[in-house]
mmCIF file of C-alpha atoms and ligand atoms in Angstrom:
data_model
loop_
_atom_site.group_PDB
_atom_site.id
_atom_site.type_symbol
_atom_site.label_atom_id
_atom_site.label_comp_id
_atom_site.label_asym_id
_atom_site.label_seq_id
_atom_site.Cartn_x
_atom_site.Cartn_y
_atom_site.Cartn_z
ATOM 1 C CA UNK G 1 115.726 151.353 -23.784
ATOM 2 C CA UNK G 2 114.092 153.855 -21.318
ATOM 3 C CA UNK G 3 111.405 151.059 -20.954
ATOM 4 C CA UNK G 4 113.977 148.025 -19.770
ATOM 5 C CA UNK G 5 115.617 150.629 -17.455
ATOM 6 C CA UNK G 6 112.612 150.982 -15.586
ATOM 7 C CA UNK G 7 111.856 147.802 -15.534
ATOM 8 C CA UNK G 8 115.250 147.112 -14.139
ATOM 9 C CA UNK G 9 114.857 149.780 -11.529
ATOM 10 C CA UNK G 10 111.481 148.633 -10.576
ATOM 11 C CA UNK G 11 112.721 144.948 -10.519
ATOM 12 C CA UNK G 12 115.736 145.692 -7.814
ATOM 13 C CA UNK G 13 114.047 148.428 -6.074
ATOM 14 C CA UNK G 14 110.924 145.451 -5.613
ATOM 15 C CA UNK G 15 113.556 142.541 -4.393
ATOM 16 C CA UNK G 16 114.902 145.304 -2.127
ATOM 17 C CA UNK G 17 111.641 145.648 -0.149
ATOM 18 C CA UNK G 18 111.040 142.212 0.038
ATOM 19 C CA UNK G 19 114.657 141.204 1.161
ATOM 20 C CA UNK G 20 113.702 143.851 3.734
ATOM 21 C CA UNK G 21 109.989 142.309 4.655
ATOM 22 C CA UNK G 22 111.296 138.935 4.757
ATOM 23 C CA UNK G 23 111.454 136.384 7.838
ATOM 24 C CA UNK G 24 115.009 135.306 5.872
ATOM 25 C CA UNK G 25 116.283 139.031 7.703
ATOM 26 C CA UNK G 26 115.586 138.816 11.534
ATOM 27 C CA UNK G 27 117.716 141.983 12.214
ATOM 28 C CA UNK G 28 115.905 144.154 9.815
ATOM 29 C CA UNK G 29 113.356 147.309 10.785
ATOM 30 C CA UNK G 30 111.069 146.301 7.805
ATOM 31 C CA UNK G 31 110.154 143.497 10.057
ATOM 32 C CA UNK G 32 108.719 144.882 12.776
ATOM 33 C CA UNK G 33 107.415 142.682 15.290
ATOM 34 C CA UNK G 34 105.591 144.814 17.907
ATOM 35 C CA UNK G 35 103.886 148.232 18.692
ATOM 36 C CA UNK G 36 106.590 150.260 19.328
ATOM 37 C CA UNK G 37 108.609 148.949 15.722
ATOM 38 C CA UNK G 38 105.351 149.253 14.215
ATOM 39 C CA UNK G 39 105.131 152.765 15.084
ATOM 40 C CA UNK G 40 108.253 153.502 14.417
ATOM 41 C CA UNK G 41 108.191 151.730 10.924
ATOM 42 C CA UNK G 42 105.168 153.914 9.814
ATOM 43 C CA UNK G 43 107.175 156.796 10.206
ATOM 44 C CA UNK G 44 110.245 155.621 8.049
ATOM 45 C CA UNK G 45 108.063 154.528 5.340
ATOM 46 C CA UNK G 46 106.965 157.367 4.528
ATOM 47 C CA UNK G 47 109.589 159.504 4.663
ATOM 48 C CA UNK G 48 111.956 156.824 3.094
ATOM 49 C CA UNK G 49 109.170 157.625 -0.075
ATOM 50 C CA UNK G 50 109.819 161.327 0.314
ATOM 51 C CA UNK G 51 113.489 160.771 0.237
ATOM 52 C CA UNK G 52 113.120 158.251 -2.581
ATOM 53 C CA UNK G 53 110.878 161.381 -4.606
ATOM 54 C CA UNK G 54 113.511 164.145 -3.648
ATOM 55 C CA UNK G 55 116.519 161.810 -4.630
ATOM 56 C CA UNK G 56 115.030 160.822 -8.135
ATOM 57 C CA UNK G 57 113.847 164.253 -9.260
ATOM 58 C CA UNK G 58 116.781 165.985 -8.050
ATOM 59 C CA UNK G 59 119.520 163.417 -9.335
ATOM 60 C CA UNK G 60 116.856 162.995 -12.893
ATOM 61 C CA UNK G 61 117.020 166.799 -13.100
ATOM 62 C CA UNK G 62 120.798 166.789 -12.606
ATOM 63 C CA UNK G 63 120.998 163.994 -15.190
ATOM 64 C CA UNK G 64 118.873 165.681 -17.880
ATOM 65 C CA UNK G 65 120.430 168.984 -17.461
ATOM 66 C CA UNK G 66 123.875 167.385 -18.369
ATOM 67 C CA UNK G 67 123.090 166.451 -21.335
ATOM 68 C CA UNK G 68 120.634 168.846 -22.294
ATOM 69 C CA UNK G 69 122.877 171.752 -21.773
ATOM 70 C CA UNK G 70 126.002 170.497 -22.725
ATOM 71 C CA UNK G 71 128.933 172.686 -24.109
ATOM 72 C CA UNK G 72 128.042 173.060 -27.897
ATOM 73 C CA UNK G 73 130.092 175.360 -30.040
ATOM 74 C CA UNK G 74 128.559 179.100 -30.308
ATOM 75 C CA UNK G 75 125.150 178.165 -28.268
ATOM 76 C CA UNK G 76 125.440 179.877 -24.494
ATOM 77 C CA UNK G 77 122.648 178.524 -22.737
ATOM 78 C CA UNK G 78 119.829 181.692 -21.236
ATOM 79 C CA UNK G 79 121.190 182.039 -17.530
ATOM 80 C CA UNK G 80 118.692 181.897 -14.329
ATOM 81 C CA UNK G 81 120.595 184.226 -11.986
ATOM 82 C CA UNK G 82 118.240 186.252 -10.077
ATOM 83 C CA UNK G 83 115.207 184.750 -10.910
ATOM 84 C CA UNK G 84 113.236 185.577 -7.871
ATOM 85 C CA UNK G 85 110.077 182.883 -8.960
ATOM 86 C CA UNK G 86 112.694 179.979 -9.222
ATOM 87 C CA UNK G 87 114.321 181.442 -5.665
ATOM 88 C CA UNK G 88 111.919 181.530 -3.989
ATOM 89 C CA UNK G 89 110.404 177.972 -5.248
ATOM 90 C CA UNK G 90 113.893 176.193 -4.044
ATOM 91 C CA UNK G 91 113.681 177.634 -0.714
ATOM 92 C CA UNK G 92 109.838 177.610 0.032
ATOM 93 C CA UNK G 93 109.355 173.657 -1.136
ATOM 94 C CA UNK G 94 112.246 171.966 0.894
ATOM 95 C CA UNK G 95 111.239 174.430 3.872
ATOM 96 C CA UNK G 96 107.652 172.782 3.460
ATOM 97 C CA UNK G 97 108.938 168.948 3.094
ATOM 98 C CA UNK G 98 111.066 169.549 6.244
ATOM 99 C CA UNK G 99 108.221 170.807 8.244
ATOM 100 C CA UNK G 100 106.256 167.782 6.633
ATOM 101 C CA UNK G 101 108.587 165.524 8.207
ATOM 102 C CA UNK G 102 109.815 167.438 11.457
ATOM 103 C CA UNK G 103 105.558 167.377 13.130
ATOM 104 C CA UNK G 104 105.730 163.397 13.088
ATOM 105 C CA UNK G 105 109.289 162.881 13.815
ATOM 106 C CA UNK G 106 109.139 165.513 16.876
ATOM 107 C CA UNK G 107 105.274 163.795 18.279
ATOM 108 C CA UNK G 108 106.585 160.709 18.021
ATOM 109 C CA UNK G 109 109.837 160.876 19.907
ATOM 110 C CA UNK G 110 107.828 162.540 22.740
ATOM 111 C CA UNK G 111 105.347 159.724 22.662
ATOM 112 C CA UNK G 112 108.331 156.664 22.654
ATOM 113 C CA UNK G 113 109.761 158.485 25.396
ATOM 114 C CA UNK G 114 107.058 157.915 27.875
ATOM 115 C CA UNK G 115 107.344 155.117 30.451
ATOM 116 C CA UNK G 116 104.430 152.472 29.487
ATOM 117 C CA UNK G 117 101.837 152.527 31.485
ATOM 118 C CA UNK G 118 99.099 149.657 32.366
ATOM 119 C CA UNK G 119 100.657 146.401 31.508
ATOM 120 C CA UNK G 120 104.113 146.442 31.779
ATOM 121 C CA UNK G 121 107.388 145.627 33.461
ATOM 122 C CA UNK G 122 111.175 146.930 33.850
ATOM 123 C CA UNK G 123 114.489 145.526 33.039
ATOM 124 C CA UNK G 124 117.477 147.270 33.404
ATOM 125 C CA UNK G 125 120.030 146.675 30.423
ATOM 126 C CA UNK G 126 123.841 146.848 31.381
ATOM 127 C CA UNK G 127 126.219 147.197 28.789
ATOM 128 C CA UNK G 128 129.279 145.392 29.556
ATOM 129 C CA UNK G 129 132.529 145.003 27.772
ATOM 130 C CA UNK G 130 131.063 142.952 25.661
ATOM 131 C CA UNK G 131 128.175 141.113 26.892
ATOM 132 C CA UNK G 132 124.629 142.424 27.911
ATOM 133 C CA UNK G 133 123.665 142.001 31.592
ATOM 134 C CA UNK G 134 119.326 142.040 32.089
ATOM 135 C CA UNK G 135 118.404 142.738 35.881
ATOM 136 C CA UNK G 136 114.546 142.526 36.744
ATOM 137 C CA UNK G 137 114.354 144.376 40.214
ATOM 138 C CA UNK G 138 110.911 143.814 40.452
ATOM 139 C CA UNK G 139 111.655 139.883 40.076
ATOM 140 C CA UNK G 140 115.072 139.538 41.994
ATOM 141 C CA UNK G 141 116.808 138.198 38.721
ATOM 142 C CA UNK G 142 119.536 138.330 36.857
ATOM 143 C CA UNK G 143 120.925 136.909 34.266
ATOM 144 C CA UNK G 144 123.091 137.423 30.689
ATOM 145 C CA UNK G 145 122.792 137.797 27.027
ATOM 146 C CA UNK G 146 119.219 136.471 27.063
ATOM 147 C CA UNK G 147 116.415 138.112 27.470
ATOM 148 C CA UNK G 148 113.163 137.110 28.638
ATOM 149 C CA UNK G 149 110.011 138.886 28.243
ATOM 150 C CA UNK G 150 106.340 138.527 28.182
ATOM 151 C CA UNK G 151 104.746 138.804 24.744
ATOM 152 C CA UNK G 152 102.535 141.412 24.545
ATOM 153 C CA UNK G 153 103.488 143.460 27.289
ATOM 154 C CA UNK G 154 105.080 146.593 27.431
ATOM 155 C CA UNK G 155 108.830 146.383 28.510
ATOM 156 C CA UNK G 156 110.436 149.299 30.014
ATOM 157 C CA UNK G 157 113.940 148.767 29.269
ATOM 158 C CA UNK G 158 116.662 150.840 31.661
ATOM 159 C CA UNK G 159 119.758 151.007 29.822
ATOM 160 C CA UNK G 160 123.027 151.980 31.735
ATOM 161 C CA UNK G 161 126.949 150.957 31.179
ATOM 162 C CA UNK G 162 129.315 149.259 33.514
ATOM 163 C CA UNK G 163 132.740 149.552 34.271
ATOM 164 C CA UNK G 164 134.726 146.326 33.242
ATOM 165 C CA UNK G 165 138.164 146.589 32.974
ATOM 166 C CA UNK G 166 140.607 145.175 36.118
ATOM 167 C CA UNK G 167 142.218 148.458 36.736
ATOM 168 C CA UNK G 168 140.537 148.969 39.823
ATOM 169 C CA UNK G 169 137.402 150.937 39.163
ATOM 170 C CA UNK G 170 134.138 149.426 40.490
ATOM 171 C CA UNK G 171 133.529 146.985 38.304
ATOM 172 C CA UNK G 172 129.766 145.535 37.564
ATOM 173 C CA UNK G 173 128.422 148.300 39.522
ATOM 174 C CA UNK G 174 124.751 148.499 40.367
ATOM 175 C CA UNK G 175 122.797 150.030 37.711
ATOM 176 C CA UNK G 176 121.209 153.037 39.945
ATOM 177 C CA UNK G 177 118.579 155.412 39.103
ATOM 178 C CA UNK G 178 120.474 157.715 38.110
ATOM 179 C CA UNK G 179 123.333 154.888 37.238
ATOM 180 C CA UNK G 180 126.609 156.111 38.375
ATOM 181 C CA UNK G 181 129.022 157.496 36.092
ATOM 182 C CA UNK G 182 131.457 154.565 36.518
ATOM 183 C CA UNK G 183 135.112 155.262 35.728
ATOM 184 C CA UNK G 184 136.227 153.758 32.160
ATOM 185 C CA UNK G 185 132.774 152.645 30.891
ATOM 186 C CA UNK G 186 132.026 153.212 27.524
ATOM 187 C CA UNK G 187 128.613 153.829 25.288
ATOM 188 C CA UNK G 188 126.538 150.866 24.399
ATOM 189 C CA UNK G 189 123.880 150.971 21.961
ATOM 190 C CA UNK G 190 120.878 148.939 22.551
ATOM 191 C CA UNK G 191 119.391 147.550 19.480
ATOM 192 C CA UNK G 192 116.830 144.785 18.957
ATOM 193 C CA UNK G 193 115.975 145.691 15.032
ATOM 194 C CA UNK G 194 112.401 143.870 15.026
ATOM 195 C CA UNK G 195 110.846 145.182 18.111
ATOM 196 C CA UNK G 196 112.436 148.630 17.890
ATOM 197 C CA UNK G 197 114.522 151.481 17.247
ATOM 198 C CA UNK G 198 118.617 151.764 19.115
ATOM 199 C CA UNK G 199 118.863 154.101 22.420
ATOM 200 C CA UNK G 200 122.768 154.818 23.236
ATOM 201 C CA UNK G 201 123.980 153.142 26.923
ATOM 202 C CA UNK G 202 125.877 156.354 28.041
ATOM 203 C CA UNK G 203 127.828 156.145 31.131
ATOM 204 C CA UNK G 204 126.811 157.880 33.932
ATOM 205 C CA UNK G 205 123.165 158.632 32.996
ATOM 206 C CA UNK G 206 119.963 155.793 32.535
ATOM 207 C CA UNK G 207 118.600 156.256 29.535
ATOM 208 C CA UNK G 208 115.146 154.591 28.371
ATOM 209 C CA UNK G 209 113.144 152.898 26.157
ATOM 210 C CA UNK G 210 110.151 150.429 25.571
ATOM 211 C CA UNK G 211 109.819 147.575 23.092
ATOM 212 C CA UNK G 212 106.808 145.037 22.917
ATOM 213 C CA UNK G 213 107.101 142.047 20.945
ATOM 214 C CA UNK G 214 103.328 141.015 19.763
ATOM 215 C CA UNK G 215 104.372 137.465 19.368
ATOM 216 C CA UNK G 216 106.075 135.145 21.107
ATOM 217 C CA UNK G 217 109.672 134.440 19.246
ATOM 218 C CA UNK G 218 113.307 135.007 19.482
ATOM 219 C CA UNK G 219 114.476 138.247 18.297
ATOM 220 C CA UNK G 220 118.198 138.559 17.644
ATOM 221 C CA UNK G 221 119.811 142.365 18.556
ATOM 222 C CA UNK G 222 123.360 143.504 18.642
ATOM 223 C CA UNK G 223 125.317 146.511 20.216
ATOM 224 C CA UNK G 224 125.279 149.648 17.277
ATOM 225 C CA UNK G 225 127.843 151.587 18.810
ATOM 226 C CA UNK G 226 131.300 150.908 18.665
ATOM 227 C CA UNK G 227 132.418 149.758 22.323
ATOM 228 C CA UNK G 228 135.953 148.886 21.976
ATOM 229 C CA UNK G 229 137.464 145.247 20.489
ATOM 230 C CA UNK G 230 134.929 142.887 20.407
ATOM 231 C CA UNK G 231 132.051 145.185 19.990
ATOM 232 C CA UNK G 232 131.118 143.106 17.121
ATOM 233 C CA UNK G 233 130.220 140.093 19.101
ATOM 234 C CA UNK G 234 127.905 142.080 21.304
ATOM 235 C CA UNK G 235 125.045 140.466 20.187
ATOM 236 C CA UNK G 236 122.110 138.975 22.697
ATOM 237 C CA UNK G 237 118.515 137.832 21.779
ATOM 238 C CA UNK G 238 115.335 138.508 23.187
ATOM 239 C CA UNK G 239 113.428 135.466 23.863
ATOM 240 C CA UNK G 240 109.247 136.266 24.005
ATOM 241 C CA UNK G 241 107.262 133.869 25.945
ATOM 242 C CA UNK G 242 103.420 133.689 26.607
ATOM 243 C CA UNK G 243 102.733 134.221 30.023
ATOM 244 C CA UNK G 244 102.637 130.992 31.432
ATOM 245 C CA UNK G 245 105.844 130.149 29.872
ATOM 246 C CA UNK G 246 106.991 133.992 31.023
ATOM 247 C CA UNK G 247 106.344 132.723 34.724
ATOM 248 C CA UNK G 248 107.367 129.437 34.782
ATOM 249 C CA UNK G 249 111.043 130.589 33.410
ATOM 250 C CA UNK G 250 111.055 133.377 36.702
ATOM 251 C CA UNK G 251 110.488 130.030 38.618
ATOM 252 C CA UNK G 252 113.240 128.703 37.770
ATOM 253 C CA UNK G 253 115.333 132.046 37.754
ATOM 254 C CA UNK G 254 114.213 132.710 40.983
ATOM 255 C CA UNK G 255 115.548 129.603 42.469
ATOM 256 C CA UNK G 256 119.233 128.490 43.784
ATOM 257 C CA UNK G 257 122.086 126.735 41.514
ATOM 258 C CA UNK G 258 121.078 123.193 41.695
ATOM 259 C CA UNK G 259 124.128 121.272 43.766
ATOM 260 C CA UNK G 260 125.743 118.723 42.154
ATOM 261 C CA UNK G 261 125.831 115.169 43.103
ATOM 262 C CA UNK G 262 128.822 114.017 45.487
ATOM 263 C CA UNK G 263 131.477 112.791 43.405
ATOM 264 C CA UNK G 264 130.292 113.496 39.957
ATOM 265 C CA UNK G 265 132.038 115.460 37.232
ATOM 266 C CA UNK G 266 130.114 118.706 37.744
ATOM 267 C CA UNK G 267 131.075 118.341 41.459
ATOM 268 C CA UNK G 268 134.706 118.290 40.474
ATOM 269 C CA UNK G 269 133.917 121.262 38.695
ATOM 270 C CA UNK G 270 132.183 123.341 41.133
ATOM 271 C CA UNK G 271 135.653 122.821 43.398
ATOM 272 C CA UNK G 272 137.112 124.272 40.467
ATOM 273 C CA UNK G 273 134.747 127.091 39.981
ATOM 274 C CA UNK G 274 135.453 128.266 43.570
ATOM 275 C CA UNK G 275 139.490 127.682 43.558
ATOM 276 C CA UNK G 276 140.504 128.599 40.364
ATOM 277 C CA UNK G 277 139.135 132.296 40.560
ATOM 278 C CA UNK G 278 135.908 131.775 39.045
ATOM 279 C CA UNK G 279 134.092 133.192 42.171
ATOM 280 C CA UNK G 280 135.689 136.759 42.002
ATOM 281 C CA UNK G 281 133.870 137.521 39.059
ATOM 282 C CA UNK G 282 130.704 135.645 38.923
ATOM 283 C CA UNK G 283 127.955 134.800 41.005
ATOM 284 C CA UNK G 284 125.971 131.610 41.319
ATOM 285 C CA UNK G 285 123.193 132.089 43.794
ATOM 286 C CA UNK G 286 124.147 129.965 46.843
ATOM 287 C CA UNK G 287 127.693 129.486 46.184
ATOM 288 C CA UNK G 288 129.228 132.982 45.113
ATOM 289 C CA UNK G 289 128.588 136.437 44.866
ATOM 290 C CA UNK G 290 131.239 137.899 42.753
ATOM 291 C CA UNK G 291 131.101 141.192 40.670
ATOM 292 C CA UNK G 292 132.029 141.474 37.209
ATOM 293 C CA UNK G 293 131.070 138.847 35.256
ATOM 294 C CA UNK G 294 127.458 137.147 34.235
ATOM 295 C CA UNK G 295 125.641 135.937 37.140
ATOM 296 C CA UNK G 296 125.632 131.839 36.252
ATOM 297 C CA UNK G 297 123.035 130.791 38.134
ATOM 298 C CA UNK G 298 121.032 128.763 35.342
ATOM 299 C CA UNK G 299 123.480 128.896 32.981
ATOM 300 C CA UNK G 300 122.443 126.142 31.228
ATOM 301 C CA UNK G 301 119.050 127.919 30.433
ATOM 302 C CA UNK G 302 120.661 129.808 28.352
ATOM 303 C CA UNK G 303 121.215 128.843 24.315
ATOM 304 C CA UNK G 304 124.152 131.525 24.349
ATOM 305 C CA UNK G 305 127.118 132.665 25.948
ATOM 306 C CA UNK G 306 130.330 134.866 25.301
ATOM 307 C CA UNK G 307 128.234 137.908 25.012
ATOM 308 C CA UNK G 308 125.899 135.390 22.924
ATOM 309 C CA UNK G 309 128.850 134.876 20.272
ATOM 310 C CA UNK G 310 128.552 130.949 20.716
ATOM 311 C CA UNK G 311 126.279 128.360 21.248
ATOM 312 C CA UNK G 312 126.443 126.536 24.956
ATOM 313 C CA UNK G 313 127.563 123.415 23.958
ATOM 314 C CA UNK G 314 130.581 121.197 25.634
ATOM 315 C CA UNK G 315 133.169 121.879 22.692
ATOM 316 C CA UNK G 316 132.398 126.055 22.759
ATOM 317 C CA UNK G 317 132.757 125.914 26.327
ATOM 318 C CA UNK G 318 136.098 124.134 26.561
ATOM 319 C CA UNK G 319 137.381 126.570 24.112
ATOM 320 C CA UNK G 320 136.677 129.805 26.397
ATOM 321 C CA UNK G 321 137.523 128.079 29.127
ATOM 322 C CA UNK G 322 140.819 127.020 28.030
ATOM 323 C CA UNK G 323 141.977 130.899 26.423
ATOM 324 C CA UNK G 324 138.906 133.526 26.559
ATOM 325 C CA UNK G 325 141.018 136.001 24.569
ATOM 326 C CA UNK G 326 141.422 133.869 21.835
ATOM 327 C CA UNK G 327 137.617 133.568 21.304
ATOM 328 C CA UNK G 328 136.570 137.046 22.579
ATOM 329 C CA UNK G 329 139.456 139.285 21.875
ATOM 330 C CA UNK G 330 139.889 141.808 24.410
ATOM 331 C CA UNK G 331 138.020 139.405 26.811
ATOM 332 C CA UNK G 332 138.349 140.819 30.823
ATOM 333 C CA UNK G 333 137.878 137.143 31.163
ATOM 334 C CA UNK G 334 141.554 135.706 32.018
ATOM 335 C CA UNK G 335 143.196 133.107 31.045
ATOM 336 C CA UNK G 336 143.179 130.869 33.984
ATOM 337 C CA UNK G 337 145.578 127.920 32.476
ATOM 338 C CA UNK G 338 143.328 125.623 33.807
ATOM 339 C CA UNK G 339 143.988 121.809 32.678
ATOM 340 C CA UNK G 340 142.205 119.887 30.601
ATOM 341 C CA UNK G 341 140.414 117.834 32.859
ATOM 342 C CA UNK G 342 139.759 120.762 35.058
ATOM 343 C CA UNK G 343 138.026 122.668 32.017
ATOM 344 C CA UNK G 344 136.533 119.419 31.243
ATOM 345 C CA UNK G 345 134.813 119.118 35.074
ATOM 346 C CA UNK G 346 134.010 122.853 34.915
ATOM 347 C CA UNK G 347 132.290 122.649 31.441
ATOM 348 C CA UNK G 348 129.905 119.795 33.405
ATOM 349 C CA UNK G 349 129.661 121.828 36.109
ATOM 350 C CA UNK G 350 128.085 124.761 34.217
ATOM 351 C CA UNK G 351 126.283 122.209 32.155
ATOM 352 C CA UNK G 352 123.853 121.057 34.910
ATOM 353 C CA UNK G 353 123.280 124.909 36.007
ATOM 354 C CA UNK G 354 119.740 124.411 34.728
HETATM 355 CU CU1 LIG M 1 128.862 147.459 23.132
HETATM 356 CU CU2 LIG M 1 129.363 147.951 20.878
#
């Protein structure tokens, strides 16, 4: 009996750290995928084991002394109180495991804190209601829900929140050094699981943290604070590219919306995008500068949008256009009622924003 138990344990505890480990779980700290997750991942091992020790001789001790010392007529167990020996025991060897823990926990959260230095480069992170914004000052780009960075190189992410609502405060402000405190923003939480561990996006002050992905990939990551509605589907990915590929995507960034050609659909739709209302909210380098919303430059270079809830693809995109609430709830986005041939011209529109 005590044998298949264990055996059980061992079997569950064994598919639980390989669920964990696997490639099937791309939001999942077991997996780290850089330095700083690595780092961070060989200090939650270990304690995890501690814990795992504590738990099972505390809770087996529990367990035994149940039944051990059960009520039995005319047998009073021998009581403990005042044992100074067993005292002092209880208190000395949690004292010890805490300090155990507390010198690696404390070092390391010093040495995460520090801006990289050498190779690296800055991004600031803007948490939106609900959609991540990534600004590269160094680079002159901005964009949404994606974000690029070189593999192997230390990214020093600057994480502050933004005002979104349309009751008059300044919305899509500037992320400053320090960022403003920016009427009703709310906290963020920055968390790409693989590459590391979440830093809170607190209004009003820039908080910061690196993450290095050793490989290029696509790492998912997702907003761990609760932000309000649609907090849920504040997810974005982190795209890592080797370096040619890392420069040859600034390129493109760096360049103007491509103009449509006279007469086509996406031309319709670009007369739409600056009469319907489109252009108080978002910016597309050579024909708006609005404040708000993502900047839609290359919008099309981008697998996600909707605060990377949905795929780009014509369908998705004729659905937010027609009722953003209905998709998004909660969406600052309004409803424009726009036709269906206008949303049609405006979905080819941001289509050939490549
Ligand atoms: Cu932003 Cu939750």
């Amino acid at each position: 009996m005590r044998r298949r138990l264990s055996a059980l344990v061992g079997l569950v505890l064994g598919a639980l750290v390989m669920a964990a480990c696997s490639d099937s779980l791309p939001q999942s700290s077991f997996n780290s995928a850089g330095d700083v997750a690595q780092k961070e991942k060989d200090l939650l091992v270990p304690i995890l084991v501690i814990a795992a020790v504590v738990f099972i001789l505390v809770e087996g001790a529990l367990v035994w002394f149940l039944f051990k010392y059960r009520h039995r007529e005319g047998s009073d167990p021998t009581q403990v109180h005042g044992n100074s020996k067993l005292e002092i025991a209880w208190t000395i060897a949690p004292a010890l495991i805490l300090a155990i823990i507390t010198v690696p926990t404390v070092s390391m959260i010093y040495e995460l804190a520090k801006a990289p230095t050498g190779k690296s480069m800055t991004v600031y992170a803007v948490g939106h209601q609900w959609w991540w914004e990534f600004d590269y000052p160094d680079l002159n780009i901005k964009t949404a829900n994606e974000l690029y960075i070189p593999a192997d190189t230390d990214v020093f992410v600057k994480l502050c929140a933004a005002g979104d609502t349309n009751s008059g405060t300044p919305v899509g402000a500037p992320c400053t050094d320090p960022a403003p405190a920016v009427g009703d923003a709310v906290v963020h939480s920055f968390w790409v699981p693989r590459l590391a561990g979440k830093q809170d996006v607190v209004p009003g002050r820039t908080n910061t943290m690196a993450i290095e992905a050793s490989e290029p990939g696509i790492y998912p990551g997702q907003c761990a604070e609760f932000c309000g509605l649609s907090h849920a589907f504040m997810r974005f990915t982190v795209i890592a590219a080797t370096s040619t590929d890392f420069q040859a995507w600034v390129t493109d960034q760096q360049a103007e919306a491509l103009t449509p050609l006279a007469g086509s659909a996406a031309d319709g739709g670009l007369e739409v995008f600056k009469t319907a209302g489109c252009i108080a909210c978002h910016t597309i380098g050579g024909v708006s500068e609005g404040i708000g919303g993502p900047d839609l430059t290359h919008f099309a270079t981008r697998d996600c949008f909707a605060g990377c809830m949905l795929p780009v693809t014509e369908e998705n995109l004729s659905r937010w256009l027609h009722d953003p609430a209905s998709v998004k709830p909660g969406s600052f986005m309004p409803n424009l009622n726009l036709t269906d041939e206008q949303v049609s011209s405006l979905s080819s529109y941001l289509e050939s924003l490549k």
